[in-house]
């Protein structure tokens, strides 16, 4: 099917896709003073050739986009239907606090319902509330789960660490379950979480950023609006920053005196939560959830 001889069969699809690509690039260049955005155009050209190879039909750009859009809109509608139900449930509870048992006295959505943002005439619409709530939920779910996965792998890899963690935890809580206030007394657990996040940042690449204007970064010229990603393990493995960085070694935070500096106040050592005004707003919750879950699981 993918042999060189079969290549000829897809010649018409290739020609059509390339013609469309060139026409589109020309149109884009004309409209933007010679500038073109290569990646989406090239990606689309390859995508349409592959559709022909796979399904044997010729699809124009409009029909492909329509199919994509339909699916995206359908998923969005499902998200709206599900989350708006929860938002309305909370609205009812706020009106009548006795409506349900076991409700919290405050929630994220409470702070958004009547939010007035400078420059916006109105409070957020329901679809905007859904987007903000979904951002919070997806901000936590994968990041902290990935850290727990790494935590378990690190414990399996280092049974002596598991032993010391257990002793640290039991020395504080005895037979009862660990609770939030206990965490600050568990110094070995704290060192474990720091080393975990240093050695295994939950996202290996920083989330995409772009410079709004041309800058020089690490000796490189970064033009405006290009995607900029940082590979975080290179910071964790930098011998100029850490002693024996490849070792999973809690002592660096217990007796050696290395510092974590997660908010980047003194330099770049650990920026898995990013830094300064773009720092993750869930940093404190994330650290607490990871520590608590490790303690409960150990
Ligand atoms: C190990 C845990 C976590 C890591 C490594 C992490 C990392 C990050 C990073 C790198 C960003 C992007 C910052 C930027 O713009 O460059 C971010 C954004 C965000 N995080 Fe976290 N996060 C974690 C846990 C959480 C938790 C627990 C929550 C919520 C309870 C949360 C909520 C958010 C939200 C809402 C944003 C978007 C903020 C914005 O766009 O202004 N994160 N996080």
GROMACS .gro file of C-alpha atoms and ligand atoms in nm:
model
  341
    1UNK     CA    1   0.000   0.000   0.000
    2UNK     CA    2   0.276   0.246   0.089
    3UNK     CA    3   0.527   0.113  -0.163
    4UNK     CA    4   0.710   0.337  -0.409
    5UNK     CA    5   0.505   0.198  -0.699
    6UNK     CA    6   0.181   0.300  -0.527
    7UNK     CA    7   0.315   0.654  -0.496
    8UNK     CA    8   0.205   0.722  -0.854
    9UNK     CA    9  -0.157   0.641  -0.772
   10UNK     CA   10  -0.175   0.934  -0.536
   11UNK     CA   11  -0.015   1.173  -0.781
   12UNK     CA   12  -0.338   1.367  -0.847
   13UNK     CA   13  -0.396   1.418  -0.476
   14UNK     CA   14  -0.042   1.544  -0.431
   15UNK     CA   15  -0.071   1.786  -0.720
   16UNK     CA   16  -0.404   1.919  -0.593
   17UNK     CA   17  -0.272   1.962  -0.241
   18UNK     CA   18   0.049   2.132  -0.356
   19UNK     CA   19  -0.144   2.365  -0.588
   20UNK     CA   20  -0.373   2.457  -0.302
   21UNK     CA   21  -0.075   2.510  -0.074
   22UNK     CA   22   0.103   2.743  -0.315
   23UNK     CA   23  -0.216   2.935  -0.388
   24UNK     CA   24  -0.282   2.976  -0.020
   25UNK     CA   25   0.073   3.083   0.062
   26UNK     CA   26   0.063   3.336  -0.223
   27UNK     CA   27  -0.267   3.477  -0.099
   28UNK     CA   28  -0.137   3.495   0.257
   29UNK     CA   29   0.185   3.666   0.144
   30UNK     CA   30  -0.011   3.920  -0.056
   31UNK     CA   31  -0.239   3.995   0.236
   32UNK     CA   32   0.040   4.033   0.491
   33UNK     CA   33   0.320   4.213   0.316
   34UNK     CA   34   0.513   3.898   0.222
   35UNK     CA   35   0.474   3.715   0.554
   36UNK     CA   36   0.333   3.361   0.563
   37UNK     CA   37   0.263   3.121   0.845
   38UNK     CA   38   0.423   2.803   0.717
   39UNK     CA   39   0.323   2.539   0.971
   40UNK     CA   40  -0.060   2.539   0.948
   41UNK     CA   41  -0.052   2.557   0.569
   42UNK     CA   42   0.198   2.275   0.530
   43UNK     CA   43   0.022   2.069   0.795
   44UNK     CA   44  -0.306   2.111   0.610
   45UNK     CA   45  -0.150   2.013   0.277
   46UNK     CA   46  -0.008   1.690   0.420
   47UNK     CA   47  -0.334   1.624   0.599
   48UNK     CA   48  -0.538   1.647   0.279
   49UNK     CA   49  -0.294   1.419   0.092
   50UNK     CA   50  -0.328   1.167   0.371
   51UNK     CA   51  -0.706   1.188   0.359
   52UNK     CA   52  -0.688   1.099  -0.010
   53UNK     CA   53  -0.445   0.816   0.060
   54UNK     CA   54  -0.661   0.684   0.340
   55UNK     CA   55  -1.012   0.733   0.207
   56UNK     CA   56  -0.954   0.776  -0.168
   57UNK     CA   57  -1.164   1.089  -0.187
   58UNK     CA   58  -1.076   1.446  -0.265
   59UNK     CA   59  -1.188   1.684   0.007
   60UNK     CA   60  -1.170   2.058  -0.026
   61UNK     CA   61  -1.061   2.270   0.267
   62UNK     CA   62  -1.413   2.386   0.348
   63UNK     CA   63  -1.557   2.040   0.388
   64UNK     CA   64  -1.265   1.926   0.607
   65UNK     CA   65  -1.292   2.228   0.831
   66UNK     CA   66  -1.667   2.189   0.849
   67UNK     CA   67  -1.627   1.829   0.968
   68UNK     CA   68  -1.371   1.937   1.227
   69UNK     CA   69  -1.576   2.229   1.345
   70UNK     CA   70  -1.886   2.017   1.381
   71UNK     CA   71  -1.704   1.775   1.610
   72UNK     CA   72  -1.546   2.055   1.813
   73UNK     CA   73  -1.879   2.233   1.851
   74UNK     CA   74  -2.045   1.908   1.957
   75UNK     CA   75  -1.780   1.846   2.226
   76UNK     CA   76  -1.815   2.206   2.345
   77UNK     CA   77  -2.193   2.166   2.366
   78UNK     CA   78  -2.153   1.854   2.579
   79UNK     CA   79  -1.914   2.045   2.805
   80UNK     CA   80  -2.160   2.336   2.836
   81UNK     CA   81  -2.452   2.102   2.912
   82UNK     CA   82  -2.258   1.921   3.185
   83UNK     CA   83  -2.089   2.215   3.355
   84UNK     CA   84  -2.383   2.459   3.344
   85UNK     CA   85  -2.587   2.204   3.541
   86UNK     CA   86  -2.323   2.219   3.817
   87UNK     CA   87  -2.306   2.600   3.804
   88UNK     CA   88  -2.685   2.625   3.839
   89UNK     CA   89  -2.679   2.377   4.126
   90UNK     CA   90  -2.432   2.603   4.308
   91UNK     CA   91  -2.644   2.910   4.228
   92UNK     CA   92  -2.940   2.741   4.400
   93UNK     CA   93  -2.726   2.651   4.704
   94UNK     CA   94  -2.607   3.011   4.734
   95UNK     CA   95  -2.969   3.124   4.738
   96UNK     CA   96  -3.067   2.856   4.987
   97UNK     CA   97  -2.768   2.717   5.187
   98UNK     CA   98  -2.985   2.446   5.345
   99UNK     CA   99  -3.073   2.293   5.009
  100UNK     CA  100  -2.801   2.024   5.022
  101UNK     CA  101  -2.585   1.857   5.283
  102UNK     CA  102  -2.201   1.859   5.277
  103UNK     CA  103  -2.158   2.172   5.069
  104UNK     CA  104  -1.853   2.396   5.106
  105UNK     CA  105  -1.894   2.749   5.238
  106UNK     CA  106  -1.695   2.889   4.944
  107UNK     CA  107  -1.607   2.773   4.595
  108UNK     CA  108  -1.422   2.905   4.290
  109UNK     CA  109  -1.745   2.962   4.099
  110UNK     CA  110  -1.876   3.188   4.381
  111UNK     CA  111  -1.591   3.429   4.308
  112UNK     CA  112  -1.676   3.433   3.937
  113UNK     CA  113  -2.053   3.468   3.939
  114UNK     CA  114  -2.053   3.843   3.995
  115UNK     CA  115  -1.702   3.916   3.874
  116UNK     CA  116  -1.653   4.260   3.722
  117UNK     CA  117  -1.340   4.292   3.510
  118UNK     CA  118  -1.205   4.636   3.420
  119UNK     CA  119  -1.296   4.713   3.062
  120UNK     CA  120  -1.578   4.452   3.049
  121UNK     CA  121  -1.928   4.592   3.073
  122UNK     CA  122  -2.092   4.278   3.210
  123UNK     CA  123  -2.035   3.985   3.445
  124UNK     CA  124  -1.919   3.657   3.283
  125UNK     CA  125  -2.171   3.473   3.067
  126UNK     CA  126  -2.248   3.107   3.137
  127UNK     CA  127  -2.019   2.982   2.854
  128UNK     CA  128  -1.739   3.202   2.991
  129UNK     CA  129  -1.794   3.057   3.339
  130UNK     CA  130  -1.773   2.706   3.190
  131UNK     CA  131  -1.438   2.789   3.026
  132UNK     CA  132  -1.294   2.934   3.347
  133UNK     CA  133  -1.408   2.636   3.556
  134UNK     CA  134  -1.276   2.387   3.302
  135UNK     CA  135  -0.939   2.565   3.299
  136UNK     CA  136  -0.909   2.522   3.674
  137UNK     CA  137  -1.010   2.156   3.665
  138UNK     CA  138  -0.776   2.065   3.381
  139UNK     CA  139  -0.496   2.276   3.540
  140UNK     CA  140  -0.486   2.037   3.832
  141UNK     CA  141  -0.589   1.695   3.709
  142UNK     CA  142  -0.300   1.587   3.489
  143UNK     CA  143  -0.022   1.782   3.658
  144UNK     CA  144  -0.073   1.647   4.008
  145UNK     CA  145  -0.164   1.295   3.885
  146UNK     CA  146   0.159   1.280   3.687
  147UNK     CA  147   0.354   1.382   3.998
  148UNK     CA  148   0.191   1.105   4.200
  149UNK     CA  149   0.276   0.856   3.928
  150UNK     CA  150   0.642   0.968   3.945
  151UNK     CA  151   0.625   0.956   4.327
  152UNK     CA  152   0.517   0.592   4.324
  153UNK     CA  153   0.781   0.503   4.067
  154UNK     CA  154   1.050   0.675   4.277
  155UNK     CA  155   0.938   0.493   4.591
  156UNK     CA  156   0.941   0.157   4.413
  157UNK     CA  157   1.288   0.240   4.287
  158UNK     CA  158   1.410   0.339   4.637
  159UNK     CA  159   1.255   0.113   4.907
  160UNK     CA  160   1.469   0.277   5.176
  161UNK     CA  161   1.299   0.608   5.096
  162UNK     CA  162   0.960   0.443   5.143
  163UNK     CA  163   1.078   0.316   5.481
  164UNK     CA  164   1.193   0.660   5.595
  165UNK     CA  165   0.877   0.826   5.462
  166UNK     CA  166   0.665   0.577   5.657
  167UNK     CA  167   0.859   0.644   5.978
  168UNK     CA  168   0.834   1.022   5.926
  169UNK     CA  169   0.458   1.002   5.873
  170UNK     CA  170   0.387   0.763   6.161
  171UNK     CA  171   0.603   0.969   6.399
  172UNK     CA  172   0.364   1.259   6.344
  173UNK     CA  173   0.022   1.092   6.318
  174UNK     CA  174   0.058   0.752   6.482
  175UNK     CA  175  -0.241   0.538   6.388
  176UNK     CA  176  -0.470   0.809   6.256
  177UNK     CA  177  -0.492   0.937   5.897
  178UNK     CA  178  -0.275   1.223   5.780
  179UNK     CA  179  -0.444   1.562   5.764
  180UNK     CA  180  -0.338   1.896   5.609
  181UNK     CA  181  -0.185   2.053   5.928
  182UNK     CA  182   0.034   1.744   5.980
  183UNK     CA  183   0.223   1.801   5.656
  184UNK     CA  184   0.441   2.087   5.778
  185UNK     CA  185   0.578   1.862   6.055
  186UNK     CA  186   0.686   1.591   5.810
  187UNK     CA  187   1.026   1.719   5.706
  188UNK     CA  188   1.133   1.403   5.523
  189UNK     CA  189   0.807   1.404   5.323
  190UNK     CA  190   0.865   1.769   5.232
  191UNK     CA  191   1.216   1.691   5.110
  192UNK     CA  192   1.074   1.400   4.909
  193UNK     CA  193   0.816   1.620   4.734
  194UNK     CA  194   1.080   1.884   4.653
  195UNK     CA  195   1.316   1.625   4.508
  196UNK     CA  196   1.027   1.466   4.320
  197UNK     CA  197   0.932   1.794   4.154
  198UNK     CA  198   1.296   1.881   4.084
  199UNK     CA  199   1.382   1.549   3.923
  200UNK     CA  200   1.046   1.485   3.755
  201UNK     CA  201   0.863   1.805   3.665
  202UNK     CA  202   0.508   1.702   3.574
  203UNK     CA  203   0.530   1.872   3.236
  204UNK     CA  204   0.866   1.824   3.065
  205UNK     CA  205   0.805   2.118   2.837
  206UNK     CA  206   0.690   2.450   2.970
  207UNK     CA  207   0.356   2.555   2.830
  208UNK     CA  208   0.392   2.752   2.509
  209UNK     CA  209   0.472   3.119   2.542
  210UNK     CA  210   0.548   3.385   2.285
  211UNK     CA  211   0.746   3.704   2.310
  212UNK     CA  212   0.533   4.006   2.225
  213UNK     CA  213   0.838   4.189   2.096
  214UNK     CA  214   1.183   4.084   1.975
  215UNK     CA  215   1.409   3.980   2.266
  216UNK     CA  216   1.745   3.816   2.324
  217UNK     CA  217   1.722   3.504   2.540
  218UNK     CA  218   2.026   3.299   2.641
  219UNK     CA  219   2.217   3.455   2.353
  220UNK     CA  220   1.948   3.372   2.096
  221UNK     CA  221   1.740   3.625   1.906
  222UNK     CA  222   1.372   3.552   1.962
  223UNK     CA  223   1.145   3.727   1.712
  224UNK     CA  224   0.796   3.830   1.820
  225UNK     CA  225   0.507   3.580   1.810
  226UNK     CA  226   0.707   3.263   1.760
  227UNK     CA  227   0.628   2.973   1.994
  228UNK     CA  228   0.878   2.942   2.275
  229UNK     CA  229   0.906   2.624   2.479
  230UNK     CA  230   1.160   2.533   2.745
  231UNK     CA  231   1.272   2.177   2.815
  232UNK     CA  232   1.258   2.173   3.193
  233UNK     CA  233   1.471   1.862   3.267
  234UNK     CA  234   1.776   2.047   3.136
  235UNK     CA  235   1.743   2.279   3.436
  236UNK     CA  236   1.708   1.983   3.674
  237UNK     CA  237   2.012   1.818   3.519
  238UNK     CA  238   2.236   2.125   3.513
  239UNK     CA  239   2.552   2.063   3.715
  240UNK     CA  240   2.600   2.436   3.758
  241UNK     CA  241   2.276   2.446   3.958
  242UNK     CA  242   2.260   2.113   4.140
  243UNK     CA  243   2.508   1.876   4.305
  244UNK     CA  244   2.502   1.538   4.125
  245UNK     CA  245   2.176   1.636   3.955
  246UNK     CA  246   2.098   1.295   3.807
  247UNK     CA  247   2.072   1.135   4.151
  248UNK     CA  248   1.734   1.119   4.322
  249UNK     CA  249   1.872   1.235   4.652
  250UNK     CA  250   1.662   1.387   4.929
  251UNK     CA  251   1.969   1.484   5.131
  252UNK     CA  252   2.018   1.785   4.907
  253UNK     CA  253   1.713   1.940   5.075
  254UNK     CA  254   1.775   1.798   5.425
  255UNK     CA  255   2.144   1.829   5.508
  256UNK     CA  256   2.330   1.959   5.203
  257UNK     CA  257   2.145   2.289   5.210
  258UNK     CA  258   2.039   2.314   4.846
  259UNK     CA  259   1.732   2.531   4.799
  260UNK     CA  260   1.427   2.472   4.586
  261UNK     CA  261   1.336   2.834   4.500
  262UNK     CA  262   1.016   2.741   4.324
  263UNK     CA  263   0.900   3.099   4.277
  264UNK     CA  264   1.227   3.205   4.115
  265UNK     CA  265   1.304   3.477   4.367
  266UNK     CA  266   1.681   3.419   4.354
  267UNK     CA  267   1.734   3.252   4.019
  268UNK     CA  268   1.608   2.981   3.788
  269UNK     CA  269   1.636   2.647   3.970
  270UNK     CA  270   1.289   2.496   3.944
  271UNK     CA  271   1.032   2.658   3.722
  272UNK     CA  272   0.783   2.377   3.679
  273UNK     CA  273   0.511   2.614   3.804
  274UNK     CA  274   0.665   2.886   3.589
  275UNK     CA  275   0.748   3.219   3.752
  276UNK     CA  276   0.657   3.570   3.847
  277UNK     CA  277   0.330   3.705   3.715
  278UNK     CA  278   0.264   3.395   3.500
  279UNK     CA  279   0.317   3.154   3.789
  280UNK     CA  280   0.061   2.877   3.831
  281UNK     CA  281  -0.215   3.003   4.061
  282UNK     CA  282  -0.261   2.649   4.196
  283UNK     CA  283   0.096   2.617   4.330
  284UNK     CA  284  -0.002   2.598   4.699
  285UNK     CA  285  -0.296   2.364   4.634
  286UNK     CA  286  -0.082   2.148   4.407
  287UNK     CA  287   0.199   2.111   4.664
  288UNK     CA  288  -0.052   2.030   4.940
  289UNK     CA  289  -0.241   1.776   4.729
  290UNK     CA  290   0.077   1.598   4.620
  291UNK     CA  291   0.217   1.584   4.977
  292UNK     CA  292  -0.113   1.466   5.121
  293UNK     CA  293  -0.170   1.200   4.860
  294UNK     CA  294   0.184   1.063   4.891
  295UNK     CA  295   0.147   1.054   5.271
  296UNK     CA  296  -0.187   0.874   5.252
  297UNK     CA  297  -0.061   0.625   4.995
  298UNK     CA  298   0.260   0.543   5.184
  299LIG     C1  299   0.230   1.978   4.008
  299LIG     C2  300   0.125   2.056   3.994
  299LIG     C3  301   0.114   2.170   3.896
  299LIG     C4  302   0.203   2.216   3.804
  299LIG     C5  303   0.342   2.164   3.773
  299LIG     C6  304   0.140   2.328   3.737
  299LIG     C7  305   0.199   2.403   3.638
  299LIG     C8  306   0.137   2.507   3.572
  299LIG     C9  307   0.197   2.582   3.467
  299LIG    C10  308   0.336   2.562   3.413
  299LIG    C11  309   0.106   2.674   3.426
  299LIG    C12  310   0.123   2.776   3.314
  299LIG    C13  311   0.181   2.905   3.365
  299LIG    C14  312   0.219   2.989   3.246
  299LIG     O1  313   0.134   3.063   3.198
  299LIG     O2  314   0.331   2.975   3.202
  299LIG    C15  315  -0.013   2.656   3.503
  299LIG    C16  316  -0.127   2.730   3.488
  299LIG    C17  317  -0.242   2.709   3.558
  299LIG     N1  318  -0.258   2.621   3.663
  299LIG    FE1  319  -0.117   2.493   3.734
  299LIG     N2  320   0.016   2.348   3.789
  299LIG    C18  321  -0.005   2.254   3.887
  299LIG    C19  322  -0.115   2.240   3.968
  299LIG    C20  323  -0.229   2.318   3.957
  299LIG    C21  324  -0.342   2.309   4.045
  299LIG    C22  325  -0.350   2.217   4.165
  299LIG    C23  326  -0.435   2.399   4.001
  299LIG    C24  327  -0.571   2.434   4.054
  299LIG    C25  328  -0.623   2.396   4.165
  299LIG    C26  329  -0.379   2.465   3.885
  299LIG    C27  330  -0.444   2.562   3.812
  299LIG    C28  331  -0.387   2.632   3.708
  299LIG    C29  332  -0.458   2.733   3.630
  299LIG    C30  333  -0.603   2.778   3.646
  299LIG    C31  334  -0.366   2.781   3.536
  299LIG    C32  335  -0.390   2.887   3.428
  299LIG    C33  336  -0.351   3.023   3.480
  299LIG    C34  337  -0.358   3.133   3.375
  299LIG     O3  338  -0.373   3.106   3.257
  299LIG     O4  339  -0.347   3.248   3.415
  299LIG     N3  340  -0.253   2.415   3.862
  299LIG     N4  341   0.008   2.554   3.594
   0.00000   0.00000   0.00000
